[in-house]
Amino acid sequence: MKTKRNKSISFVTICVFHFFLFSFVLLLLYMLTNYSINKRLENAFPSIDSLLEYQDDLMHDAYYQIPIHKYQDCDFIIYDEKGNDLYSTSKNIRNQLSSNDLMLIHGYDADTFYSLSIGFDQIEQKKRYYISFYQYGEDASLSLLDDCVLDENYQIIDGNLFSDRSYLTKQELNLIQGRFDSERDIEKYEYVSVNDEKRILVFISPHINENSYERVLNEANQLWLFAVPLIFLMIIVQSYFFSRRVKNSMKQLDESIVSYQSGNIVDADEKKMPLEFKRTLDKFSDLRDHLEEAKKQKDQLYKEKQQLIVDISHDLKTPLTVIQGYAKAFIDGKIDKKDTDKYMNAIMNKAQLATDLLNTLFEYVQMEHPGYQANLEEGDLGEFIKAFLAKKYSEIEDKEFVLNVEIEDKKIMTLFDKKLMTRLLDNLLSNALRYNPRGTAIDVSLTELEKEMILIVADDGVGIPQEIVHKVFEPFVTGSVARTSGSGSGLGLSIVKKIVELHHGHIELLSGNKTSYATEIRITLSK
């Protein structure tokens, strides 16, 4: 019995949903924290690029709309092409800079720049300042345009770089180096406003060094102190809801299985039970049905075995009774001397029949043991079958049967147990000889393929009734059911099937419209 099939979510979908939800929230939290840290670093160490984000305001002379306050310790001042200051964020900056200083300030995208180096005059034993003026060519080559030398008091003592001046100030030297003062840098950017008027933007920002960067970075990373607890809180919340969902799903499954034990079926709440769990219930129900069916089959098999014991007991009782009667007649002296040989032969035949029945039963039971193994040895299977058929030929001819053999004249090497293979061939031929009339043709063929061999034993005799074809290889299906003579123990073909399985092969019976023969046994063996 199975649960009702309604639409419900899959357990895998539940797991995937919670996984992606957790991953998304975790990623979102990480991105927000990282974004906040980067923004803090960016605002702590702004460059002129930060101010150029407001290019539109600059071109429209809307300087008051630029939020310079969010950039710590930063200022800017705007000059026109005549050197007049149009706007400044700090009065002190305006007082400390003049239009004459603009030529010394490094341009943001300029192809010329100053370079300052400090040296020592070995002859005069005095400090010297060397200023060079370079220009980048179109091919990115660097060329020196001019230079000059300053003494320790910033007096120009050599060079034509500043030919109209005799000295530079300390502040001018700082501007050449890109420094506004000891703590801040300076840079300029030239552009044209929407009114085609030239503008010069001078931007002053904090100087970046290792200590200042490390200090700001440590302050920014403190945001993780707030993010980590949030991550742990999110993990706890997510784990709680996920475990609750799983427990509710398992609860439905558990209640349904427990109800099976009592023989009652409790309908699960399909809205709470994932699809896979309902399938598990279906499989559990199917398993119970199969167990019931297996129990019935086991009972039937037990009855068949009991019947076999009765049949074998009867078959053994008949020859043993004859033996006992003839033996008693000999003891009582009731047998004429002229009939002695006849009765002795009868005793011998009945004893042989009883022995054969016991040997067959013992052989089948032995092969059914889990520890039984075939003694596989490499040999020419084709030559082996030919030799066996040669030994059986006189018996086949005496019973007026026709034997047709199709085995190629080449070596067909494989691993097989010679004793078991002899038993297999003997059982198949004995069945054909026992249950078919005289004149029946028996065909034996062995075909070698790339990875396997096909052994066929077939005849054009009376065939097998269709009602038992499907169970002819089962044990205890006797000849009285399968054929017409009423002889046999019902274990011959079962032993054949077991021998094929011990050789890792496959056996099947073909009859009716599946073959051109009345009966065809097809055996497939791995090479």
Coordinates of C-alpha atoms in Angstrom, one line a residue, residues 177-467:
Q177 CA 58.3 67.3 -4.6
G178 CA 54.5 67.2 -4.6
R179 CA 54.3 68.2 -0.9
F180 CA 52.1 71.0 0.5
D181 CA 53.6 70.6 3.9
S182 CA 55.0 67.8 6.1
E183 CA 51.7 66.0 6.4
R184 CA 49.9 66.6 3.1
D185 CA 50.5 66.2 -0.7
I186 CA 49.5 68.5 -3.5
E187 CA 48.5 67.9 -7.1
K188 CA 46.8 69.9 -9.9
Y189 CA 44.4 69.2 -12.7
E190 CA 43.7 71.4 -15.7
Y191 CA 40.4 71.2 -17.5
V192 CA 37.9 73.4 -19.5
S193 CA 34.5 74.3 -18.1
V194 CA 31.2 74.1 -20.0
N195 CA 31.8 77.8 -20.9
D196 CA 35.1 76.9 -22.6
E197 CA 37.0 78.6 -19.8
K198 CA 40.3 77.1 -18.5
R199 CA 40.3 76.0 -14.9
I200 CA 43.1 74.7 -12.7
L201 CA 42.1 72.4 -9.8
V202 CA 44.6 72.1 -7.0
F203 CA 43.9 69.2 -4.6
I204 CA 45.5 68.8 -1.2
S205 CA 45.3 65.4 0.5
P206 CA 47.0 63.7 3.5
H207 CA 50.4 62.2 2.8
I208 CA 50.4 58.4 2.7
N209 CA 53.2 56.6 4.5
E210 CA 53.5 53.2 6.1
N211 CA 52.5 54.2 9.6
S212 CA 49.5 56.2 8.5
Y213 CA 48.3 53.5 6.2
E214 CA 48.7 50.8 8.8
R215 CA 46.8 52.9 11.4
V216 CA 43.9 53.5 9.1
L217 CA 43.8 49.9 8.0
N218 CA 43.7 48.7 11.6
E219 CA 40.8 51.0 12.3
A220 CA 38.9 49.8 9.2
N221 CA 39.5 46.2 10.0
Q222 CA 37.8 46.7 13.4
L223 CA 34.6 46.5 11.4
W224 CA 35.1 42.7 11.4
L225 CA 34.7 42.8 15.1
F226 CA 31.1 43.6 14.5
A227 CA 30.7 41.3 11.4
V228 CA 32.0 38.1 13.1
P229 CA 29.4 38.0 15.8
L230 CA 26.7 38.6 13.2
I231 CA 28.1 35.6 11.2
F232 CA 27.9 33.4 14.2
L233 CA 24.4 34.6 15.0
M234 CA 23.3 33.9 11.4
I235 CA 24.8 30.4 11.6
I236 CA 22.9 29.7 14.8
V237 CA 19.6 30.9 13.4
Q238 CA 20.1 29.1 10.1
S239 CA 21.0 25.8 11.9
Y240 CA 17.9 26.1 14.1
F241 CA 15.5 26.5 11.3
F242 CA 17.2 23.8 9.1
S243 CA 17.3 21.2 11.9
R244 CA 13.7 22.0 12.8
R245 CA 12.7 21.4 9.2
V246 CA 14.6 18.1 9.0
K247 CA 13.1 16.9 12.4
N248 CA 9.6 17.6 11.2
S249 CA 10.3 15.7 8.0
M250 CA 11.8 12.7 9.9
K251 CA 8.9 12.7 12.4
Q252 CA 6.4 12.1 9.6
L253 CA 8.5 9.3 8.2
D254 CA 9.1 7.7 11.7
E255 CA 5.4 7.8 12.5
S256 CA 4.5 6.2 9.2
I257 CA 7.0 3.3 9.7
V258 CA 6.0 2.7 13.3
S259 CA 2.4 2.5 12.1
Y260 CA 3.4 -0.3 9.6
Q261 CA 4.7 -2.4 12.5
S262 CA 1.2 -2.4 14.0
G263 CA -0.4 -3.2 10.7
N264 CA -2.1 0.2 10.5
I265 CA -1.3 2.8 7.9
V266 CA -1.2 6.5 9.1
D267 CA -1.4 9.0 6.3
A268 CA 1.5 11.4 6.5
D269 CA 1.1 15.1 6.2
E270 CA 2.4 15.5 2.7
K271 CA 3.0 19.2 3.1
K272 CA 5.6 18.5 5.8
M273 CA 7.1 15.3 4.2
P274 CA 9.6 15.7 1.4
L275 CA 9.2 13.8 -1.8
E276 CA 12.1 11.4 -1.1
F277 CA 10.6 10.3 2.2
K278 CA 7.3 9.5 0.6
R279 CA 9.2 7.4 -1.9
T280 CA 10.9 5.7 1.0
L281 CA 7.5 4.8 2.4
D282 CA 6.5 3.4 -0.9
K283 CA 9.6 1.3 -1.1
F284 CA 9.0 0.1 2.5
S285 CA 5.5 -0.9 1.6
D286 CA 6.7 -2.7 -1.5
L287 CA 9.3 -4.5 0.6
R288 CA 6.7 -5.7 2.9
D289 CA 4.6 -7.0 0.0
H290 CA 7.7 -8.8 -1.4
L291 CA 8.5 -10.3 2.0
E292 CA 5.0 -11.7 2.1
E293 CA 5.4 -13.1 -1.3
A294 CA 8.8 -14.5 -0.5
K295 CA 7.3 -16.2 2.5
K296 CA 4.7 -17.8 0.4
Q297 CA 7.3 -19.0 -2.1
K298 CA 9.4 -20.3 0.8
D299 CA 6.5 -22.3 2.1
Q300 CA 5.8 -23.6 -1.4
L301 CA 9.5 -24.5 -1.9
Y302 CA 9.4 -26.3 1.5
K303 CA 6.4 -28.3 0.4
E304 CA 8.2 -29.2 -2.9
K305 CA 11.3 -30.3 -1.0
Q306 CA 9.1 -32.4 1.3
Q307 CA 7.4 -33.9 -1.8
L308 CA 10.9 -34.6 -3.2
I309 CA 11.9 -36.4 -0.1
V310 CA 8.7 -38.4 -0.3
D311 CA 9.3 -39.1 -4.0
I312 CA 13.0 -40.1 -3.5
S313 CA 12.0 -42.2 -0.5
H314 CA 9.4 -43.9 -2.7
D315 CA 12.0 -44.4 -5.5
L316 CA 14.5 -45.8 -3.1
K317 CA 11.9 -48.0 -1.3
T318 CA 11.0 -49.7 -4.6
P319 CA 14.4 -51.1 -5.5
L320 CA 15.3 -51.7 -1.9
T321 CA 12.1 -53.8 -1.4
V322 CA 13.0 -55.8 -4.5
I323 CA 16.5 -56.4 -3.3
Q324 CA 15.2 -57.3 0.1
G325 CA 12.7 -59.8 -1.4
Y326 CA 15.2 -61.5 -3.7
A327 CA 17.8 -61.6 -0.9
K328 CA 15.3 -63.3 1.4
A329 CA 14.3 -65.7 -1.4
F330 CA 18.0 -66.7 -1.7
I331 CA 18.3 -67.1 2.1
D332 CA 15.2 -69.3 2.2
G333 CA 16.5 -71.4 -0.8
K334 CA 13.4 -70.6 -2.9
I335 CA 15.4 -69.7 -6.0
D336 CA 16.1 -72.3 -8.6
K337 CA 19.8 -72.5 -9.6
K338 CA 18.8 -71.8 -13.2
D339 CA 17.3 -68.5 -12.2
T340 CA 20.1 -67.4 -10.0
D341 CA 21.8 -65.2 -12.6
K342 CA 18.5 -63.5 -13.4
Y343 CA 17.8 -62.6 -9.8
M344 CA 21.3 -61.6 -9.1
N345 CA 21.2 -59.2 -12.1
A346 CA 17.9 -57.8 -10.8
I347 CA 19.4 -57.2 -7.4
M348 CA 22.4 -55.5 -9.0
N349 CA 20.3 -53.2 -11.3
K350 CA 18.1 -52.1 -8.4
A351 CA 21.1 -51.5 -6.2
Q352 CA 22.6 -49.4 -9.0
L353 CA 19.4 -47.4 -9.4
A354 CA 19.3 -46.6 -5.6
T355 CA 23.0 -45.6 -5.7
D356 CA 22.4 -43.3 -8.7
L357 CA 19.5 -41.6 -6.9
L358 CA 21.5 -41.0 -3.8
N359 CA 24.5 -39.7 -5.8
T360 CA 22.4 -37.3 -7.7
L361 CA 20.9 -35.9 -4.5
F362 CA 24.3 -35.7 -2.8
E363 CA 25.8 -33.9 -5.9
Y364 CA 23.0 -31.3 -5.9
V365 CA 23.3 -30.6 -2.2
Q366 CA 27.1 -30.3 -2.5
M367 CA 26.9 -27.7 -5.2
E368 CA 24.3 -25.7 -3.3
H369 CA 26.9 -25.2 -0.5
P370 CA 28.3 -21.6 -0.5
G371 CA 31.9 -22.8 -0.2
Y372 CA 31.8 -25.1 -3.2
Q373 CA 34.1 -24.0 -6.0
A374 CA 34.8 -25.3 -9.5
N375 CA 38.4 -26.6 -10.2
L376 CA 39.0 -24.4 -13.3
E377 CA 41.8 -25.4 -15.6
E378 CA 42.8 -24.1 -19.0
G379 CA 42.0 -26.4 -21.8
D380 CA 40.6 -26.8 -25.4
L381 CA 36.8 -26.9 -24.8
G382 CA 36.1 -27.8 -28.4
E383 CA 38.4 -30.9 -28.3
F384 CA 37.0 -31.8 -24.9
I385 CA 33.4 -31.9 -26.2
K386 CA 34.4 -33.8 -29.3
A387 CA 36.1 -36.5 -27.1
F388 CA 33.0 -36.8 -24.8
L389 CA 30.6 -37.2 -27.8
A390 CA 32.9 -39.8 -29.2
K391 CA 32.5 -41.9 -26.0
K392 CA 28.7 -41.4 -26.1
Y393 CA 28.4 -42.1 -29.8
S394 CA 27.8 -45.9 -29.5
E395 CA 25.0 -45.3 -26.9
I396 CA 23.4 -42.7 -29.2
E397 CA 23.6 -45.0 -32.2
D398 CA 22.2 -48.0 -30.2
K399 CA 19.1 -45.9 -29.4
E400 CA 18.8 -45.0 -33.1
F401 CA 19.3 -41.2 -32.5
V402 CA 21.1 -39.0 -35.0
L403 CA 24.0 -36.9 -33.7
N404 CA 25.0 -33.7 -35.6
V405 CA 28.2 -31.9 -34.3
E406 CA 29.3 -28.4 -35.4
I407 CA 32.6 -27.5 -33.7
E408 CA 35.4 -25.7 -35.6
D409 CA 38.7 -27.5 -36.1
K410 CA 40.7 -25.0 -34.1
K411 CA 41.7 -24.6 -30.4
I412 CA 39.0 -22.9 -28.3
M413 CA 41.0 -22.3 -25.1
T414 CA 39.2 -21.3 -21.8
L415 CA 39.1 -22.2 -18.1
F416 CA 36.7 -25.0 -17.2
D417 CA 36.2 -27.9 -14.7
K418 CA 36.6 -31.1 -16.7
K419 CA 34.6 -33.2 -14.2
L420 CA 31.7 -30.7 -14.0
M421 CA 31.7 -30.1 -17.7
T422 CA 31.4 -33.9 -18.2
R423 CA 28.5 -34.0 -15.8
L424 CA 26.8 -31.0 -17.7
L425 CA 27.1 -32.7 -21.1
D426 CA 26.0 -36.1 -19.8
N427 CA 22.9 -34.6 -18.1
L428 CA 21.9 -32.8 -21.3
L429 CA 22.4 -35.8 -23.6
S430 CA 20.8 -38.2 -21.1
N431 CA 17.7 -35.9 -21.0
A432 CA 17.5 -35.9 -24.8
L433 CA 17.9 -39.7 -25.0
R434 CA 15.5 -40.4 -22.2
Y435 CA 12.6 -38.2 -23.2
N436 CA 12.6 -38.4 -27.0
P437 CA 11.5 -41.2 -29.4
R438 CA 13.9 -43.1 -31.7
G439 CA 15.0 -41.2 -34.8
T440 CA 15.3 -37.9 -33.0
A441 CA 18.2 -35.7 -34.2
I442 CA 20.4 -34.2 -31.5
D443 CA 22.5 -31.1 -32.6
V444 CA 25.6 -30.0 -30.6
S445 CA 27.5 -26.9 -31.6
L446 CA 30.2 -24.6 -30.0
T447 CA 30.7 -21.1 -31.5
E448 CA 33.6 -18.9 -30.4
L449 CA 32.9 -15.1 -30.3
E450 CA 35.2 -12.2 -29.4
K451 CA 34.5 -12.3 -25.7
E452 CA 32.4 -15.4 -25.1
M453 CA 31.5 -18.9 -26.4
I454 CA 28.0 -20.3 -27.2
L455 CA 27.3 -24.0 -26.5
I456 CA 24.0 -25.3 -27.9
V457 CA 22.5 -28.7 -27.3
A458 CA 19.2 -29.0 -29.2
D459 CA 16.9 -31.7 -30.5
D460 CA 13.8 -32.0 -32.8
G461 CA 11.9 -34.4 -30.4
V462 CA 8.7 -34.0 -28.5
G463 CA 9.6 -30.6 -26.9
I464 CA 8.7 -29.3 -23.4
P465 CA 5.2 -28.2 -22.5
Q466 CA 4.9 -24.4 -22.3
E467 CA 3.4 -24.4 -18.9

